[in-house]
Coordinates of C-alpha atoms in Angstrom, one line a residue:
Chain A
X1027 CA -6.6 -17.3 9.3
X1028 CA -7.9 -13.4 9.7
X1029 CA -4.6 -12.1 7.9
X1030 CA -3.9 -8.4 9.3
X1031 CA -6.9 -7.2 11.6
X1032 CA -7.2 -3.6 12.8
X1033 CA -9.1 -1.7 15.4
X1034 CA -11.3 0.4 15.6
X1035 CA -12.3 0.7 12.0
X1036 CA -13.7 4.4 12.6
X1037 CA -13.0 6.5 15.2
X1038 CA -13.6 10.6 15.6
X1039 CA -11.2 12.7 17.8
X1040 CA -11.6 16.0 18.7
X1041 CA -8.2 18.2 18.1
X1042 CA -5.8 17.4 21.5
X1043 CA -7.2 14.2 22.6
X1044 CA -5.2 10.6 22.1
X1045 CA -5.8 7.4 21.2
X1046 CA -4.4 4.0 20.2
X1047 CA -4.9 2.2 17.1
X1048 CA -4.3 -1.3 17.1
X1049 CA -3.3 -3.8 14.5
X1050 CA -2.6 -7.5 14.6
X1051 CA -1.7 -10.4 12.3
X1052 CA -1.8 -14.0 12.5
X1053 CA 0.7 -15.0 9.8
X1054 CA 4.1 -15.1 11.7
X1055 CA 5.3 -12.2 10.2
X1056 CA 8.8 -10.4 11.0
X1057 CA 7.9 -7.1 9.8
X1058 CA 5.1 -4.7 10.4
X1059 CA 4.0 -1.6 8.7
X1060 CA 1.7 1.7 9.3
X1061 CA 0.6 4.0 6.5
X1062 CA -1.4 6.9 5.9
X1063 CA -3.7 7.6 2.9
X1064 CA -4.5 10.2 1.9
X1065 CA -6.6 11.9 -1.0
X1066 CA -4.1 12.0 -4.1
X1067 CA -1.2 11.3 -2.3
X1068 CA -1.6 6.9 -2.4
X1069 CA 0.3 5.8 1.1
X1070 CA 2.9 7.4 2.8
X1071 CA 4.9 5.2 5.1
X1072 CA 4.5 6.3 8.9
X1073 CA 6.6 3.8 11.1
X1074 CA 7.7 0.4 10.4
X1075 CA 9.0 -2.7 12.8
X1076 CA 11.6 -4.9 10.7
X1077 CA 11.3 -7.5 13.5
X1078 CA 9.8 -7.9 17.2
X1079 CA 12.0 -5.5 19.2
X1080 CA 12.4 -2.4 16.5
X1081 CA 10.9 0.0 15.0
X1082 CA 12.2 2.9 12.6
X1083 CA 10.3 6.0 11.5
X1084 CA 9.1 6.7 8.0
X1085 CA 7.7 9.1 5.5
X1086 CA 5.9 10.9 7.8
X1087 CA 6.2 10.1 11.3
X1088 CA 5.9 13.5 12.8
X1089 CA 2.6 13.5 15.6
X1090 CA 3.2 9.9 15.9
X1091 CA 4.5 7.0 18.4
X1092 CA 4.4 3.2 17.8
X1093 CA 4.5 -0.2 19.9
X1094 CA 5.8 -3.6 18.8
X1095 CA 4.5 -5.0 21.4
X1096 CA 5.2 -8.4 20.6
X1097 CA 5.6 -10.4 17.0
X1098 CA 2.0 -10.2 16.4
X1099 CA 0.6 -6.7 17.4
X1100 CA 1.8 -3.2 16.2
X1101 CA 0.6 -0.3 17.7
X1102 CA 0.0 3.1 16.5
X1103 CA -0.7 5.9 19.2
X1104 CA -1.5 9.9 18.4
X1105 CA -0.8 11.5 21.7
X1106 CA -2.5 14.9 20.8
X1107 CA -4.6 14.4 17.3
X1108 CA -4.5 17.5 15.5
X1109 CA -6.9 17.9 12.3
X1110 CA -4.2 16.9 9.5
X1111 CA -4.2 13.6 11.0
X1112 CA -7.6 13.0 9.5
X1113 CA -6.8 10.1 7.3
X1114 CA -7.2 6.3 6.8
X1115 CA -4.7 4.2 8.6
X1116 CA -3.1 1.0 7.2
X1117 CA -1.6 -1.8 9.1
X1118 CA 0.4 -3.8 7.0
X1119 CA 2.9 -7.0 7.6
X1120 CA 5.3 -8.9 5.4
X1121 CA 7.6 -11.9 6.2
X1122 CA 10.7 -10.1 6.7
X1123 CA 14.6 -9.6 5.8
X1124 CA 16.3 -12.6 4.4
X1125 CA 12.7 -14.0 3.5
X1126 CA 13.0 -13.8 -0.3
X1127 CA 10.4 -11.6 -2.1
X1128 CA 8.6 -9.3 0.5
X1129 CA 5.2 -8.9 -0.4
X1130 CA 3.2 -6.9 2.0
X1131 CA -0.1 -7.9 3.3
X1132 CA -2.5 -5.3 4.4
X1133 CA -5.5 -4.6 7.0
X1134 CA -8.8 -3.2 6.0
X1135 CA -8.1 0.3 7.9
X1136 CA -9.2 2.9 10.2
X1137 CA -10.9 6.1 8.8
X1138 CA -10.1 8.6 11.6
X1139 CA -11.5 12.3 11.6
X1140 CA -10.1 14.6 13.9
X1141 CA -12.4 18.0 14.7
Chain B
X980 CA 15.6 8.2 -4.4
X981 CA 12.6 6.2 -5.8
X982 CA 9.5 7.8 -7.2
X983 CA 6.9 6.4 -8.8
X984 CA 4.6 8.5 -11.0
X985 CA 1.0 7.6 -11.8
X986 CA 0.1 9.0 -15.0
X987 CA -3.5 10.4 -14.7
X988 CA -5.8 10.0 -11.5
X989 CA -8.8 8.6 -12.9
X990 CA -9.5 6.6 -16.0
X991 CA -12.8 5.4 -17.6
X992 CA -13.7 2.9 -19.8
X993 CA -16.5 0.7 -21.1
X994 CA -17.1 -2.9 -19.9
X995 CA -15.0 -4.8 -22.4
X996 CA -13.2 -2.1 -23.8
X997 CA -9.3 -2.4 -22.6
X998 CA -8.0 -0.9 -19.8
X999 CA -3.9 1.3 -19.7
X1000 CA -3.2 1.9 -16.4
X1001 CA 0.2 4.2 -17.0
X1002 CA 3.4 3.9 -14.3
X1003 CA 7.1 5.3 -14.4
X1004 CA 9.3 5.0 -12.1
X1005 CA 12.4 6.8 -10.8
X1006 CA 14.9 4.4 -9.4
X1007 CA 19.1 4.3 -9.4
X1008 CA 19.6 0.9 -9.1
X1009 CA 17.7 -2.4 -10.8
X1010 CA 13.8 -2.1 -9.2
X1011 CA 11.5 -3.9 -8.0
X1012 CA 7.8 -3.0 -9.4
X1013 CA 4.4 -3.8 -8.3
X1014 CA 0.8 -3.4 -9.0
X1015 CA -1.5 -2.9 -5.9
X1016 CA -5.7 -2.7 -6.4
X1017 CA -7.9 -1.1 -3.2
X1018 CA -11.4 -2.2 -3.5
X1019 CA -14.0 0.0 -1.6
X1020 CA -13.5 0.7 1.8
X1021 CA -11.3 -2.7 1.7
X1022 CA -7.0 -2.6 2.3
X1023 CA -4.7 -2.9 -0.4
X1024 CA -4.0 -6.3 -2.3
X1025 CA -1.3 -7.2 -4.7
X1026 CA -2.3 -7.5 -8.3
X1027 CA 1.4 -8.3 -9.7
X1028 CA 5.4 -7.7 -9.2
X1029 CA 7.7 -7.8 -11.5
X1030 CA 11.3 -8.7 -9.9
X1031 CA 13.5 -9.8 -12.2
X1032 CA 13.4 -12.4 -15.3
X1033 CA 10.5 -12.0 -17.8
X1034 CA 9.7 -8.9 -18.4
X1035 CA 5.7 -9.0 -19.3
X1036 CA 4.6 -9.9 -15.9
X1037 CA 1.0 -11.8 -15.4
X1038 CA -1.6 -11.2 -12.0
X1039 CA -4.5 -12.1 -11.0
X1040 CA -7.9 -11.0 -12.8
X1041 CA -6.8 -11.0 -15.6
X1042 CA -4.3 -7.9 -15.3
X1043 CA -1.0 -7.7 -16.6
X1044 CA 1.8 -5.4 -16.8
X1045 CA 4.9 -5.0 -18.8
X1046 CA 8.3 -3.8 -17.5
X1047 CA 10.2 -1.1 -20.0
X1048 CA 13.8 -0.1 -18.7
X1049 CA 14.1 2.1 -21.5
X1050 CA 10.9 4.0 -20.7
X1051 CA 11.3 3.6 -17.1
X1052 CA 7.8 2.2 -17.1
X1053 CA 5.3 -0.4 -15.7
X1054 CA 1.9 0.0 -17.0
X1055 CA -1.0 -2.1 -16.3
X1056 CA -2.8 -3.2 -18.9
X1057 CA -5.9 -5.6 -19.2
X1058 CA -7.6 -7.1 -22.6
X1059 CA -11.1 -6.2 -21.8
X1060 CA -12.7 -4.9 -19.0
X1061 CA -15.1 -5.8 -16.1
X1062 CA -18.0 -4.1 -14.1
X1063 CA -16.4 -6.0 -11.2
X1064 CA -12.6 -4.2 -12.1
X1065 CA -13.8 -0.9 -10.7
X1066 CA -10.7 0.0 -7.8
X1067 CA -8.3 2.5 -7.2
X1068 CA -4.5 0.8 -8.4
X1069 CA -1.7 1.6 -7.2
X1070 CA 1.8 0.9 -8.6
X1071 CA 5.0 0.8 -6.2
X1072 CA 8.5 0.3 -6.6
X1073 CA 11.2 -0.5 -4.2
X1074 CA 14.9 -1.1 -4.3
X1075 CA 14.6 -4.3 -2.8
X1076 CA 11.6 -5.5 -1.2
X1077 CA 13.3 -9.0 0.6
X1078 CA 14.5 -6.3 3.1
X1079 CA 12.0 -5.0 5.9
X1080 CA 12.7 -1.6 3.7
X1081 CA 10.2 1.1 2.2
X1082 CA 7.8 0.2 -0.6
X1083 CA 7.1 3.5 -3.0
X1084 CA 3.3 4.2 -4.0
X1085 CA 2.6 6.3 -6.3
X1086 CA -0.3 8.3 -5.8
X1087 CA -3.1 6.3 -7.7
X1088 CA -5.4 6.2 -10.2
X1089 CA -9.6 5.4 -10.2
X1090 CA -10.9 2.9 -12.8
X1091 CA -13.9 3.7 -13.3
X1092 CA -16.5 1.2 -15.7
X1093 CA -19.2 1.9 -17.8
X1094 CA -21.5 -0.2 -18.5

């Protein structure tokens, strides 16, 4: 049982190109999560899937797109990194609506550096 | 709105001296309160949540935190620290987490240990 995997867990763009992050969990959960962290600023909430089939935009979701592509992957895509996307990027997943207490579960993250 | 205010970013102590974490909150209706801990370069894991019930809330490692409505607070506390307790913590609040809805961090504070 890996939990919440992510991929790649460093990556360095230069300012205009794209790329996809990928995360993935194993636990059957409804509901998926990205974050940002950032440097005195804890998480900030980017997008977020409730269930397979939705998503719903965050904090921060400016300079971002996501993919639920099915129950168990949740994509995160920059279509034209700029520098102030230089962050780490959390995957989370939790059990869902209706499921009781909601406790999130998180990946290890990507560090991502833009230039 | 929710807010959750960490009050300093980084704290130091001496192994086996006790550890205050401090945490208020800003919340209009009856919240939900957690304690997250981020080891290096690892995701985020929870430590404790307070939902409702019991007030003085017990986690893992030791840790424990006690819920003030008065003082709109949540602050981790722990007896006597470790070498091994060194993390960044992270306390969260949301307005009900058994919806696929928006957990709150606050911005975080370093524990730092010295031997």
């Amino acid at each position: 049982n890996a939990g919440v995997t992510q991929t790649p867990k460093f990556q360095v763009l230069k300012t205009g190109q794209s790329m996809t992050l990928q995360c993935a969990q194993d636990m059957n959960h409804n509901s998926m999560y990205w974050y940002r962290q950032d440097p005195g600023m804890g998480l900030r909430l980017i997008y977020y899937s409730a269930s397979e089939g939705t998503t719903d935009k965050g904090e921060v979701p400016n300079g971002y797109n996501v993919s639920r592509l099915n129950k168990r992957e949740f994509s995160l895509r920059l279509e034209s990194a700029a520098p102030s996307q230089t962050s780490v990027y959390f995957c989370a997943s939790s059990e869902g609506a209706g499921r009781g207490y909601n406790e999130q579960f998180f990946g290890p993250g990507t560090r991502l550096t833009v230039l | 709105a929710q807010s959750v205010t960490q009050l300093g970013s980084h704290v130091s102590v001496s192994e086996g001296a006790l550890v205050l974490l401090r945490c208020n909150y800003s919340s209009s209706v009856p919240p939900y309160l957690f304690w997250y801990v981020q080891y290096p370069n690892q995701g985020l894991q929870l430590l404790l949540k307070y939902t409702t019930g019991a007030t003085l809330v017990k986690g893992i490692n030791g840790f424990e935190a006690e819920f003030k409505k008065s003082e709109t607070s949540f602050h981790l506390t722990k007896p006597s620290a470790h070498m091994s307790d060194a993390a960044e913590y992270f306390c969260a609040v949301s307005d009900n987490p058994s919806s696929a809805s928006k957990i709150i961090f606050g911005s975080g504070t370093r524990l730092s240990i010295r031997p």
